[in-house]
Coordinates of C-alpha atoms in Angstrom, one line a residue:
Chain A
M1 CA -27.1 -20.3 12.1
V2 CA -25.4 -22.9 10.0
V3 CA -21.9 -21.7 10.0
G4 CA -19.4 -24.4 10.8
V5 CA -15.6 -24.5 10.9
S6 CA -15.5 -25.3 7.1
D7 CA -17.8 -22.5 6.2
P8 CA -16.3 -20.7 3.2
V9 CA -17.7 -17.4 4.3
R10 CA -15.5 -17.6 7.3
T11 CA -12.5 -18.0 5.0
L12 CA -13.6 -14.8 3.3
Y13 CA -14.0 -13.1 6.6
R14 CA -10.5 -14.0 7.7
T15 CA -9.1 -12.9 4.4
L16 CA -10.8 -9.5 4.9
L17 CA -9.4 -9.3 8.4
A18 CA -5.9 -9.9 7.0
Y19 CA -6.5 -7.0 4.6
G20 CA -7.7 -5.0 7.5
A21 CA -4.4 -5.6 9.4
F22 CA -2.5 -4.4 6.4
A23 CA -4.7 -1.4 6.1
I24 CA -4.0 -0.5 9.8
L25 CA -0.2 -0.6 9.0
I26 CA -0.8 1.8 6.0
L27 CA -2.7 4.2 8.2
I28 CA -0.2 4.0 11.0
A29 CA 2.5 4.8 8.4
G30 CA 0.4 7.8 7.3
V31 CA 0.0 9.1 10.8
A32 CA 3.8 8.7 11.4
E33 CA 4.5 10.6 8.2
Y34 CA 2.1 13.4 9.3
V35 CA 3.7 13.6 12.7
H36 CA 7.2 13.6 11.3
F37 CA 6.5 16.5 9.0
E38 CA 4.1 18.3 11.3
P39 CA 5.5 17.6 14.8
F40 CA 3.1 18.6 17.6
T41 CA 5.8 19.8 20.0
S42 CA 7.8 22.1 17.8
S43 CA 6.3 25.5 18.3
A44 CA 9.0 28.1 19.0
S45 CA 6.3 30.8 19.8
V46 CA 7.7 33.2 17.3
H47 CA 5.7 34.9 14.5
A48 CA 7.0 36.4 11.4
K49 CA 5.2 39.3 9.7
A50 CA 4.2 38.9 6.1
V51 CA 3.7 42.7 5.5
G52 CA 1.6 42.1 2.4
V53 CA 1.4 40.8 -1.2
Y54 CA 1.8 43.4 -3.9
A55 CA 2.0 43.8 -7.7
Y56 CA 5.7 43.2 -8.7
D57 CA 7.8 44.5 -11.4
P58 CA 10.6 42.0 -12.3
A59 CA 12.6 44.7 -14.2
T60 CA 13.0 47.0 -11.2
K61 CA 12.5 44.2 -8.7
Q62 CA 10.1 46.5 -6.7
T63 CA 6.6 46.1 -5.5
S64 CA 3.9 48.6 -6.0
G65 CA 0.2 49.4 -5.1
P66 CA -1.9 48.2 -2.2
D67 CA -1.8 44.9 -0.4
R68 CA -4.0 42.5 -2.4
E69 CA -5.5 39.1 -2.1
R70 CA -6.4 38.4 -5.7
F71 CA -4.3 38.6 -8.9
A72 CA -4.8 37.9 -12.6
R73 CA -2.8 35.1 -14.2
N74 CA -0.7 37.5 -16.2
E75 CA 0.1 39.7 -13.2
E76 CA 3.4 39.4 -11.4
F77 CA 3.2 39.6 -7.6
A78 CA 5.5 39.3 -4.6
A79 CA 5.2 39.1 -0.9
V80 CA 7.1 41.4 1.4
V81 CA 8.4 40.0 4.7
D82 CA 9.5 41.9 7.8
W83 CA 12.3 39.8 9.3
S84 CA 13.2 42.3 12.0
G85 CA 11.0 40.9 14.8
L86 CA 12.5 37.4 14.7
P87 CA 15.2 36.1 17.1
D88 CA 18.5 35.2 15.3
N89 CA 18.8 31.8 16.9
I90 CA 16.3 30.2 14.5
T91 CA 16.6 29.2 10.8
V92 CA 13.8 30.4 8.5
E93 CA 12.8 30.5 4.9
A94 CA 10.0 32.1 2.9
V95 CA 8.4 30.0 0.2
W96 CA 5.6 30.5 -2.4
F97 CA 3.6 27.4 -3.2
D98 CA 1.3 27.4 -6.2
S99 CA -2.1 25.7 -6.4
F100 CA -0.4 22.4 -7.2
E101 CA 1.8 22.8 -4.2
N102 CA 4.9 23.4 -6.4
V103 CA 7.5 25.8 -5.0
V104 CA 7.4 28.8 -7.2
G105 CA 9.7 31.2 -5.3
S106 CA 11.7 31.3 -2.1
V107 CA 14.3 33.0 -0.1
G108 CA 16.4 31.3 2.5
P109 CA 17.0 29.3 4.4
G110 CA 19.1 31.4 6.8
T111 CA 18.9 33.3 10.1
P112 CA 16.6 36.4 10.1
S113 CA 19.7 38.6 10.0
Q114 CA 21.1 36.8 7.0
L115 CA 17.8 37.3 5.2
R116 CA 17.3 41.0 6.2
S117 CA 18.2 42.3 2.8
Q118 CA 15.8 39.9 1.0
T119 CA 12.4 41.3 2.1
I120 CA 10.7 40.9 -1.3
V121 CA 9.8 37.3 -2.4
P122 CA 8.3 37.1 -5.9
A123 CA 6.1 34.3 -7.1
E124 CA 7.6 33.1 -10.3
V125 CA 5.8 31.7 -13.3
P126 CA 6.8 28.0 -13.6
Q127 CA 9.3 27.1 -16.3
G128 CA 7.7 26.4 -19.7
L129 CA 4.5 28.3 -18.8
K130 CA 3.5 31.9 -19.9
Y131 CA 1.2 32.6 -17.0
H132 CA 0.7 31.8 -13.3
L133 CA -1.4 28.8 -12.7
P134 CA -4.8 29.8 -11.3
G135 CA -5.9 28.9 -7.8
E136 CA -4.8 29.3 -4.2
Y137 CA -1.2 30.3 -3.6
I138 CA 0.3 29.9 -0.2
F139 CA 3.1 32.1 1.0
A140 CA 4.7 30.5 4.0
I141 CA 7.4 31.7 6.3
E142 CA 8.7 28.5 7.8
R143 CA 10.9 27.7 10.7
L144 CA 13.4 25.0 10.0
D145 CA 14.9 22.4 12.3
N146 CA 17.7 20.2 11.0
G147 CA 17.0 21.5 7.5
R148 CA 13.4 20.5 7.6
P149 CA 10.4 22.9 7.8
V150 CA 8.7 22.2 11.1
E151 CA 6.4 25.2 11.7
V152 CA 4.8 28.0 9.7
I153 CA 5.4 31.2 11.6
G154 CA 3.8 33.5 9.0
R155 CA 1.4 32.8 6.2
R156 CA -0.6 34.5 3.5
V157 CA -2.9 33.0 1.0
V158 CA -3.7 34.8 -2.2
Y159 CA -5.9 33.7 -5.1
V160 CA -4.9 33.8 -8.8
E161 CA -8.0 34.1 -10.9
R162 CA -8.6 32.1 -14.0
Chain B
M1 CA -41.3 -32.9 2.8
S2 CA -43.1 -31.9 -0.3
A3 CA -42.1 -28.6 -1.8
F4 CA -45.7 -27.6 -2.1
S5 CA -46.7 -28.2 1.5
T6 CA -47.1 -25.2 3.7
P7 CA -44.9 -25.5 6.7
T8 CA -44.1 -22.7 9.0
A9 CA -41.7 -20.2 7.5
A10 CA -38.1 -20.7 8.7
N11 CA -37.8 -17.0 9.3
P12 CA -41.3 -15.6 9.1
R13 CA -41.6 -12.0 7.9
P14 CA -42.1 -9.8 10.9
R15 CA -45.4 -7.9 11.2
N16 CA -43.5 -4.6 11.1
R17 CA -40.5 -3.7 8.9
P18 CA -37.2 -5.4 9.9
A19 CA -35.0 -3.3 12.2
R20 CA -32.6 -2.7 9.3
Y21 CA -35.1 -0.5 7.6
I22 CA -35.1 1.8 10.7
L23 CA -31.3 1.8 10.5
A24 CA -31.5 2.7 6.8
V25 CA -33.9 5.6 7.6
V26 CA -31.6 6.8 10.3
I27 CA -28.5 6.7 8.1
G28 CA -30.4 8.4 5.3
A29 CA -31.6 11.1 7.7
V30 CA -28.1 11.7 9.0
V31 CA -26.7 11.9 5.4
L32 CA -29.4 14.5 4.6
L33 CA -28.7 16.5 7.8
V34 CA -25.0 16.4 7.1
V35 CA -25.6 17.5 3.6
A36 CA -27.9 20.4 4.6
G37 CA -25.7 21.5 7.5
N38 CA -22.5 21.4 5.4
S39 CA -23.9 23.3 2.5
L40 CA -25.4 26.0 4.7
L41 CA -22.1 26.4 6.6
D42 CA -20.1 26.4 3.4
Y43 CA -22.4 29.0 1.9
V44 CA -22.3 31.3 4.9
F45 CA -18.6 31.0 5.8
I46 CA -16.8 30.0 2.7
D47 CA -19.0 31.3 -0.2
T48 CA -16.9 29.5 -2.8
I49 CA -18.3 28.1 -6.0
P50 CA -18.8 24.6 -4.4
G51 CA -20.6 26.4 -1.6
R52 CA -23.1 27.9 -3.9
A53 CA -23.4 24.7 -6.0
T54 CA -24.0 22.5 -3.0
L55 CA -26.6 24.8 -1.5
Y56 CA -28.6 24.8 -4.7
G57 CA -27.8 21.1 -5.1
L58 CA -29.8 20.3 -2.0
V59 CA -33.0 20.1 -4.1
A60 CA -31.3 17.4 -6.3
V61 CA -30.2 15.5 -3.2
A62 CA -33.7 15.6 -1.8
L63 CA -35.1 14.3 -5.1
I64 CA -32.6 11.5 -5.2
A65 CA -33.5 10.5 -1.6
L66 CA -37.2 10.5 -2.4
G67 CA -36.7 8.7 -5.7
T68 CA -34.6 6.0 -4.0
Y69 CA -37.2 5.6 -1.2
I70 CA -40.1 5.2 -3.8
Q71 CA -38.0 2.7 -5.8
A72 CA -37.3 0.7 -2.7
R73 CA -41.0 0.6 -1.9
A74 CA -41.7 -0.8 -5.4
F75 CA -40.3 -4.2 -4.5
N76 CA -42.5 -7.0 -3.2
R77 CA -45.6 -5.2 -4.7
D78 CA -48.0 -6.4 -7.4
A79 CA -46.9 -5.7 -10.9
V80 CA -49.2 -2.6 -11.4
T81 CA -48.2 -0.9 -8.2
R82 CA -44.5 -1.8 -8.8
R83 CA -44.7 -0.2 -12.2
R84 CA -46.3 2.9 -10.8
H85 CA -43.7 3.3 -8.1
L86 CA -40.8 2.6 -10.5
I87 CA -42.1 5.3 -12.9
R88 CA -42.4 7.8 -10.1
A89 CA -38.9 6.9 -8.9
G90 CA -37.5 7.1 -12.4
V91 CA -39.0 10.6 -13.0
L92 CA -37.7 11.9 -9.6
L93 CA -34.2 10.4 -10.2
G94 CA -34.2 11.8 -13.8
L95 CA -35.2 15.2 -12.5
A96 CA -32.5 15.1 -9.8
A97 CA -29.8 14.1 -12.3
M98 CA -30.8 16.8 -14.7
L99 CA -30.9 19.4 -12.0
W100 CA -27.6 18.4 -10.6
L101 CA -25.9 18.4 -14.0
L102 CA -27.3 21.8 -14.6
I103 CA -26.0 23.1 -11.3
S104 CA -22.7 21.4 -11.8
D105 CA -22.3 22.8 -15.3
L106 CA -23.2 26.2 -14.2
F107 CA -21.1 26.5 -11.1
L108 CA -18.3 24.0 -11.5
F109 CA -17.6 22.9 -15.0
A110 CA -19.0 25.6 -17.2
E111 CA -17.5 28.3 -15.0
S112 CA -14.0 26.9 -15.3
A113 CA -14.0 25.7 -19.0
G114 CA -17.3 26.7 -20.5
P115 CA -20.4 24.6 -21.2
G116 CA -19.1 23.3 -24.5
V117 CA -15.9 21.8 -23.0
A118 CA -17.9 20.5 -20.0
A119 CA -20.3 18.7 -22.4
V120 CA -17.4 17.2 -24.5
C121 CA -15.7 16.0 -21.3
A122 CA -19.0 14.5 -20.0
L123 CA -19.7 12.8 -23.4
A124 CA -16.1 11.4 -23.5
C125 CA -16.7 9.8 -20.1
V126 CA -20.0 8.2 -20.8
P127 CA -18.9 5.2 -23.0
T128 CA -16.0 4.3 -20.7
T129 CA -18.1 4.5 -17.6
A130 CA -20.9 2.5 -19.3
F131 CA -18.4 -0.1 -20.3
G132 CA -17.1 -0.3 -16.7
L133 CA -20.7 -0.8 -15.4
W134 CA -21.3 -3.4 -18.0
V135 CA -18.2 -5.4 -17.1
V136 CA -18.9 -5.0 -13.3
R137 CA -22.4 -6.3 -13.8
R138 CA -21.2 -9.2 -16.0
I139 CA -18.7 -10.5 -13.4
D140 CA -21.7 -11.6 -11.2
R141 CA -22.0 -14.5 -13.6
N142 CA -24.6 -16.5 -11.6
E143 CA -27.1 -13.9 -10.7
K144 CA -26.7 -10.5 -12.3
E145 CA -27.9 -7.5 -10.3
P146 CA -30.8 -5.5 -11.8
W147 CA -29.6 -2.7 -14.0
R148 CA -31.9 -0.3 -12.1
L149 CA -29.9 -0.9 -8.9
V150 CA -26.6 -0.8 -10.5
L151 CA -27.5 2.5 -12.1
V152 CA -28.8 3.8 -8.8
A153 CA -25.5 2.9 -7.2
A154 CA -23.6 4.7 -9.9
A155 CA -25.9 7.7 -9.7
W156 CA -25.3 7.9 -5.9
G157 CA -21.5 7.8 -6.5
A158 CA -21.7 10.5 -9.2
V159 CA -24.2 12.8 -7.5
V160 CA -24.6 12.3 -3.8
A161 CA -21.1 11.1 -2.8
T162 CA -19.4 13.8 -4.8
S163 CA -21.6 16.4 -3.2
L164 CA -20.8 15.1 0.3
V165 CA -17.1 15.2 -0.5
I166 CA -17.1 18.7 -1.9
W167 CA -18.5 20.1 1.4
A168 CA -16.4 18.1 3.8
E169 CA -13.1 18.5 1.8
T170 CA -13.6 22.2 1.3
F171 CA -13.8 22.6 5.1
W172 CA -10.8 20.3 5.7
D173 CA -8.7 22.0 3.0
A174 CA -9.6 25.5 4.3
V175 CA -8.4 24.6 7.8
A176 CA -5.3 22.6 6.6
V177 CA -4.0 25.3 4.2
N178 CA -4.2 27.9 7.0
T179 CA -2.5 25.8 9.7
L180 CA -0.2 23.1 8.3
V181 CA 3.3 23.2 6.8
P182 CA 3.0 22.8 3.0
G183 CA 4.7 19.6 1.9
P184 CA 4.4 16.0 2.9
G185 CA 2.5 16.8 6.1
L186 CA -0.2 18.7 4.3
D187 CA -0.3 16.0 1.6
A188 CA -0.8 13.3 4.3
S189 CA -3.6 15.5 5.9
N190 CA -5.3 15.9 2.5
A191 CA -5.0 12.2 1.8
F192 CA -6.7 11.4 5.1
S193 CA -9.4 13.8 4.2
A194 CA -9.9 12.3 0.8
G195 CA -9.7 8.7 2.0
M196 CA -12.2 9.2 4.9
F197 CA -14.8 11.5 3.4
E198 CA -14.8 10.0 -0.1
E199 CA -15.0 6.5 1.0
L200 CA -17.6 7.3 3.7
G201 CA -19.7 9.1 1.1
K202 CA -19.5 6.3 -1.4
G203 CA -19.8 3.5 1.1
V204 CA -23.1 4.8 2.6
A205 CA -24.7 4.0 -0.8
V206 CA -23.6 0.3 -0.6
L207 CA -24.6 0.2 3.1
L208 CA -28.1 1.5 2.2
L209 CA -28.5 -1.0 -0.6
F210 CA -27.5 -3.7 1.9
L211 CA -30.1 -2.6 4.4
V212 CA -33.0 -1.9 2.1
M213 CA -32.5 -4.2 -0.9
R214 CA -31.6 -7.4 1.0
N215 CA -33.2 -9.6 -1.7
E216 CA -30.8 -8.2 -4.3
F217 CA -27.8 -8.3 -2.0
D218 CA -26.7 -11.9 -1.6
D219 CA -23.1 -12.1 -0.8
V220 CA -19.6 -10.8 -1.3
V221 CA -19.9 -10.8 -5.1
D222 CA -23.0 -8.5 -5.0
G223 CA -21.2 -6.3 -2.6
I224 CA -18.2 -6.0 -5.0
V225 CA -20.6 -5.3 -7.9
Y226 CA -22.5 -2.5 -6.1
G227 CA -19.4 -1.0 -4.6
A228 CA -17.6 -0.9 -7.9
A229 CA -20.7 0.7 -9.5
V230 CA -20.7 3.4 -6.9
G231 CA -17.0 3.9 -7.5
L232 CA -17.5 4.1 -11.3
G233 CA -20.2 6.8 -10.8
F234 CA -17.9 8.8 -8.6
N235 CA -15.0 8.4 -11.0
F236 CA -17.3 9.7 -13.8
M237 CA -18.0 12.9 -12.1
E238 CA -14.5 13.4 -10.7
T239 CA -13.0 12.8 -14.2
I240 CA -15.2 15.6 -15.7
T241 CA -14.1 17.9 -12.9
Y242 CA -10.4 17.3 -13.4
M243 CA -10.7 17.4 -17.2
T244 CA -12.5 20.7 -17.3
N245 CA -10.4 22.2 -14.5
L246 CA -7.1 21.3 -16.2
Y247 CA -8.4 22.4 -19.6
A248 CA -9.3 25.8 -18.1
I249 CA -5.9 26.1 -16.4
L250 CA -3.7 25.1 -19.3
S251 CA -5.7 26.2 -22.4
P252 CA -4.1 29.7 -22.2
E253 CA -0.7 27.9 -22.5
G254 CA -2.0 26.0 -25.5
S255 CA -2.0 22.6 -23.8
G256 CA -5.5 22.4 -22.4
G257 CA -6.7 19.7 -24.7
I258 CA -3.7 17.5 -24.1
A259 CA -4.1 17.9 -20.3
A260 CA -7.8 17.1 -20.4
G261 CA -7.1 14.1 -22.7
F262 CA -4.4 12.8 -20.4
Q263 CA -6.8 13.0 -17.4
W264 CA -9.4 11.1 -19.4
Y265 CA -6.9 8.4 -20.2
A266 CA -5.6 8.2 -16.7
R267 CA -9.0 8.0 -15.0
Q268 CA -11.3 6.5 -17.6
V269 CA -9.0 3.9 -19.2
L270 CA -5.9 3.2 -17.1
G271 CA -7.6 3.8 -13.7
L272 CA -11.2 2.8 -14.6
F273 CA -11.2 -0.3 -12.5
M274 CA -8.2 0.6 -10.3
G275 CA -9.1 3.8 -8.5
H276 CA -12.5 4.5 -7.0
A277 CA -14.0 1.3 -8.4
T278 CA -11.5 -0.7 -6.4
Y279 CA -11.8 1.3 -3.2
T280 CA -15.6 1.1 -3.1
A281 CA -15.5 -2.5 -4.2
L282 CA -13.5 -3.2 -1.0
I283 CA -16.3 -1.5 1.1
G284 CA -18.8 -3.6 -0.8
A285 CA -16.8 -6.8 -0.2
G286 CA -16.9 -6.1 3.6
I287 CA -20.6 -5.5 3.5
G288 CA -21.2 -8.5 1.3
I289 CA -19.3 -10.8 3.7
A290 CA -21.2 -9.3 6.6
R291 CA -24.4 -10.3 4.8
Q292 CA -23.6 -14.0 5.4
L293 CA -21.9 -13.8 8.8
P294 CA -23.7 -15.3 11.8
S295 CA -23.2 -12.8 14.6
R296 CA -23.9 -9.1 14.7
R297 CA -20.5 -8.5 16.1
Q298 CA -18.8 -10.2 13.1
K299 CA -21.1 -8.3 10.8
V300 CA -20.1 -4.9 12.3
I301 CA -16.4 -5.9 12.2
A302 CA -16.6 -7.0 8.5
I303 CA -18.3 -3.7 7.5
L304 CA -15.8 -1.6 9.4
T305 CA -12.9 -3.5 8.0
G306 CA -14.2 -3.0 4.5
F307 CA -14.3 0.7 5.1
L308 CA -10.9 0.7 6.8
V309 CA -9.2 -1.1 3.8
A310 CA -10.8 1.2 1.3
I311 CA -9.7 4.3 3.3
A312 CA -6.2 3.0 3.6
A313 CA -6.1 2.1 -0.2
H314 CA -7.3 5.6 -1.1
F315 CA -5.0 7.3 1.4
S316 CA -1.9 5.5 0.1
W317 CA -2.6 6.7 -3.4
D318 CA -3.2 10.3 -2.5
A319 CA -0.4 10.6 0.2
W320 CA 2.4 8.8 -1.6
L321 CA 1.8 9.7 -5.2
T322 CA 4.5 12.3 -5.0
F323 CA 7.0 9.6 -4.1
F324 CA 6.6 8.3 -7.7
P325 CA 7.4 11.4 -9.8
I326 CA 6.8 11.2 -13.5
E327 CA 9.5 12.4 -15.9
T328 CA 8.5 14.8 -18.7
S329 CA 10.3 12.5 -21.3
L330 CA 8.6 9.7 -23.3
F331 CA 9.5 7.3 -20.5
G332 CA 7.0 9.3 -18.4
L333 CA 4.3 7.5 -20.3
V334 CA 5.6 4.1 -19.1
E335 CA 6.0 5.5 -15.6
V336 CA 2.4 6.6 -15.4
H337 CA 1.3 3.1 -16.1
L338 CA 3.8 1.6 -13.7
R339 CA 2.8 4.0 -11.0
T340 CA -0.9 3.1 -11.2
I341 CA -0.2 -0.6 -11.3
V342 CA 2.3 -0.6 -8.4
M343 CA 0.2 1.7 -6.2
T344 CA -3.3 0.6 -6.9
G345 CA -2.8 -2.8 -8.5
P346 CA -2.3 -4.7 -5.2
F347 CA -5.7 -3.4 -3.9
T348 CA -7.4 -4.4 -7.2
A349 CA -5.8 -7.8 -6.9
A350 CA -7.1 -8.0 -3.3
V351 CA -10.6 -7.3 -4.7
I352 CA -10.2 -10.0 -7.4
V353 CA -9.1 -12.5 -4.8
L354 CA -12.3 -11.9 -2.8
L355 CA -14.4 -11.9 -6.0
V356 CA -12.9 -15.3 -7.1
M357 CA -13.5 -16.8 -3.7
G358 CA -17.0 -15.4 -3.6
L359 CA -17.9 -16.7 -7.1
R360 CA -16.5 -20.1 -6.2
N361 CA -18.6 -20.3 -3.0
E362 CA -21.6 -19.1 -4.8
S363 CA -21.3 -21.5 -7.7
R364 CA -20.7 -24.5 -5.3
A365 CA -23.7 -23.5 -3.2
L366 CA -26.0 -22.9 -6.2
Y367 CA -25.1 -26.3 -7.7
E368 CA -25.9 -28.0 -4.4
Q369 CA -29.2 -26.2 -4.1
L370 CA -30.2 -26.8 -7.7
H371 CA -29.4 -30.5 -7.1
K372 CA -31.5 -30.6 -4.0
E373 CA -34.4 -28.7 -5.7
A374 CA -34.3 -31.1 -8.6
G375 CA -34.4 -34.1 -6.2
G376 CA -37.5 -32.6 -4.5
G377 CA -39.5 -33.3 -7.6
A378 CA -41.4 -30.0 -7.6
G379 CA -40.6 -29.5 -11.2
A380 CA -39.1 -26.0 -10.8
V381 CA -35.7 -27.5 -11.6
L382 CA -35.4 -30.7 -13.6
P383 CA -32.5 -33.1 -12.9
A384 CA -31.3 -32.6 -16.5
E385 CA -31.1 -28.9 -16.0
V386 CA -28.8 -28.8 -13.0
D387 CA -25.5 -29.0 -14.8
I388 CA -26.7 -26.5 -17.4
L389 CA -27.9 -24.0 -14.8
A390 CA -24.7 -24.4 -12.8
S391 CA -22.5 -23.3 -15.8
P392 CA -22.8 -19.7 -17.2
W393 CA -21.5 -20.9 -20.5
R394 CA -23.9 -23.8 -20.8
R395 CA -26.8 -21.5 -19.8
F396 CA -25.7 -19.2 -22.6
G397 CA -25.4 -22.1 -25.0
E398 CA -29.0 -23.1 -24.2
R399 CA -30.2 -19.6 -24.7
L400 CA -28.5 -19.5 -28.1
R401 CA -30.2 -22.8 -29.0
A402 CA -33.5 -21.2 -28.1
L403 CA -32.7 -18.1 -30.2
D404 CA -31.9 -20.4 -33.1
K405 CA -35.1 -22.4 -32.7
G406 CA -37.6 -19.8 -31.6
G407 CA -36.1 -16.3 -32.2
L408 CA -35.4 -13.5 -29.8
G409 CA -38.6 -14.1 -27.9
A410 CA -37.6 -17.6 -27.1
Y411 CA -34.2 -16.4 -26.0
V412 CA -35.7 -13.8 -23.6
R413 CA -38.2 -16.3 -22.2
L414 CA -35.5 -18.9 -21.5
A415 CA -33.3 -16.3 -19.9
R416 CA -36.2 -15.3 -17.6
L417 CA -36.7 -19.0 -16.7
Q418 CA -33.0 -19.5 -15.9
T419 CA -32.9 -16.3 -13.8
A420 CA -35.9 -17.4 -11.8
Q421 CA -34.4 -20.9 -11.3
L422 CA -31.2 -19.4 -10.0
D423 CA -33.1 -17.0 -7.8
L424 CA -34.8 -20.0 -6.3
A425 CA -31.5 -21.7 -5.7
M426 CA -30.1 -18.5 -4.1
E427 CA -33.2 -18.3 -1.9
R428 CA -32.8 -21.9 -0.8
W429 CA -29.1 -21.2 -0.1
H430 CA -29.9 -18.2 2.2
R431 CA -32.7 -20.2 3.9
E432 CA -30.4 -23.1 4.6
R433 CA -27.9 -20.7 6.1
Q434 CA -30.8 -19.0 8.0
E435 CA -29.9 -15.6 6.6
I436 CA -33.2 -14.6 5.0
D437 CA -36.3 -12.9 6.4
T438 CA -38.7 -13.5 3.6
P439 CA -41.2 -16.3 4.4
L440 CA -41.1 -19.8 3.0
E441 CA -44.3 -19.0 1.1
A442 CA -42.2 -16.6 -1.0
E443 CA -40.1 -19.6 -2.1
Q444 CA -43.2 -21.5 -3.0
E445 CA -44.5 -18.6 -5.0
L446 CA -41.3 -18.5 -6.9
R447 CA -41.7 -22.2 -7.8
G448 CA -45.1 -21.4 -9.1
E449 CA -43.7 -18.5 -11.2
I450 CA -41.0 -20.9 -12.6
L451 CA -43.6 -23.4 -13.7
T452 CA -45.4 -20.6 -15.5
L453 CA -42.2 -19.4 -17.1
R454 CA -41.4 -23.0 -18.1
R455 CA -44.7 -23.3 -20.0
Q456 CA -44.0 -19.9 -21.7
A457 CA -40.4 -20.9 -22.6
A458 CA -41.4 -24.2 -24.1
F459 CA -40.3 -24.4 -27.7

């Protein structure tokens, strides 16, 4: 093989390896970000109960009907949480995320006893829109540590149809 | 040594197919198995629209695999056999494309926005993608890749790679949504998924071209061309998906057209060369550099590094996009451009650096080989032609002169002659570097062809 010290292909190879080193730094930063927001050792072994997701009337602020997994875009809906089984030494919040991962409703953060009166968490239509965005909505009951969500202790996923 | 003597070939063609063909078959088989397994699992356990589409899309994928195989077989055959193989391959690839578009329309695009909107979105993306492919092919100024291979690369990106991605990402997403904390952690997880699966899906196409079409895969420049073509194909299909999806989501709010139009601009104009085209070009660059490296270890490292850089580039966009929020005011329009330039621009610049270095190496090597060939006195390249052949502009000037004197026919004949002469120089370059497995006789056949072309091109 005729590849000497001055072979320009070797220069290309070295340039590529330099890019590779930079790529490794990016991926390490990505793993660090993931671990920071999703720590492996943070489980508190508690579970919150999302009782269900129901049709919701904003006027009366009450839910009605059976627990459902699918809603139309023009339907209002809300999750019901049972905070009673949780220890009071943790900080929690309940959040609705729409299909674009925007927060579209929440209660908390607070201790379970502080949130006991807020059992209904409606998913709100984003400002400027007339209907819910279609797609998968995640309702997450999160445990917080130093103000940052570190664990999902209860979860429901519902689908808003097109 | 006379150019017309018959010495032993530097690297005689092995009696059997080279080992790389076996590797290509193994990779192809693995891709098909993954495709089949994923689609069946999706269908059984997820039963989403992509699940159904991918299951029915298996036929399209099988047709593409068969068509690509037949097309690869067409090379190094006599003209009649080659034509027959190419026609068969063309029919199969055409059928696959039509079947896939039908499936996609039915289950993905048409279901979300309706067939009319899907058709408009697809039509809007055709000219921009075609322009992208034209530019990408043009940048290989010394030896342009055949349109058929550039289009096969783009078709793989649009049809096969997107299919692989749907299955893999659907699984990953289903697991992540049910286990992770929504927010930056989930964003990072999804970005890893997109970076790995999408780049692997696209990169396999470039790798297969490298393994099977070695004669048309010379160096880093070719790798960048094929990689970018795969990326443009992927971007084509992804843009249609985003346009139709956002149209369906926002049309009840009265802003579906604007949202779809914005997606078109962001992906087909602003990000045409910056997004997927850049990422897969990085994979292609790695494979193209590997093409000319001496040891197997270095080849593997170069290929893996190309993939790694592409995955990191793609990951950084998907994971950190939210750190560059866009205002809803008019300044948001400026921010959209700045965000793309700041986040993807450095990677595009990295590709351009490799491209410029590759072009410079190639030009220098071709000049040297043309000079040596002219000095050999075989008549395939004349001393007076060396400077002209070494310069794309002067070659073009000569062709224009031929057009002026002999019409379009003369232009085409001279273009064929110049292409064959550059092919010969390229062959000599690879042989000098001992990175070619076609026999020396092939080079002598090429000289004979050039002499015939020269007679035809005389005006």
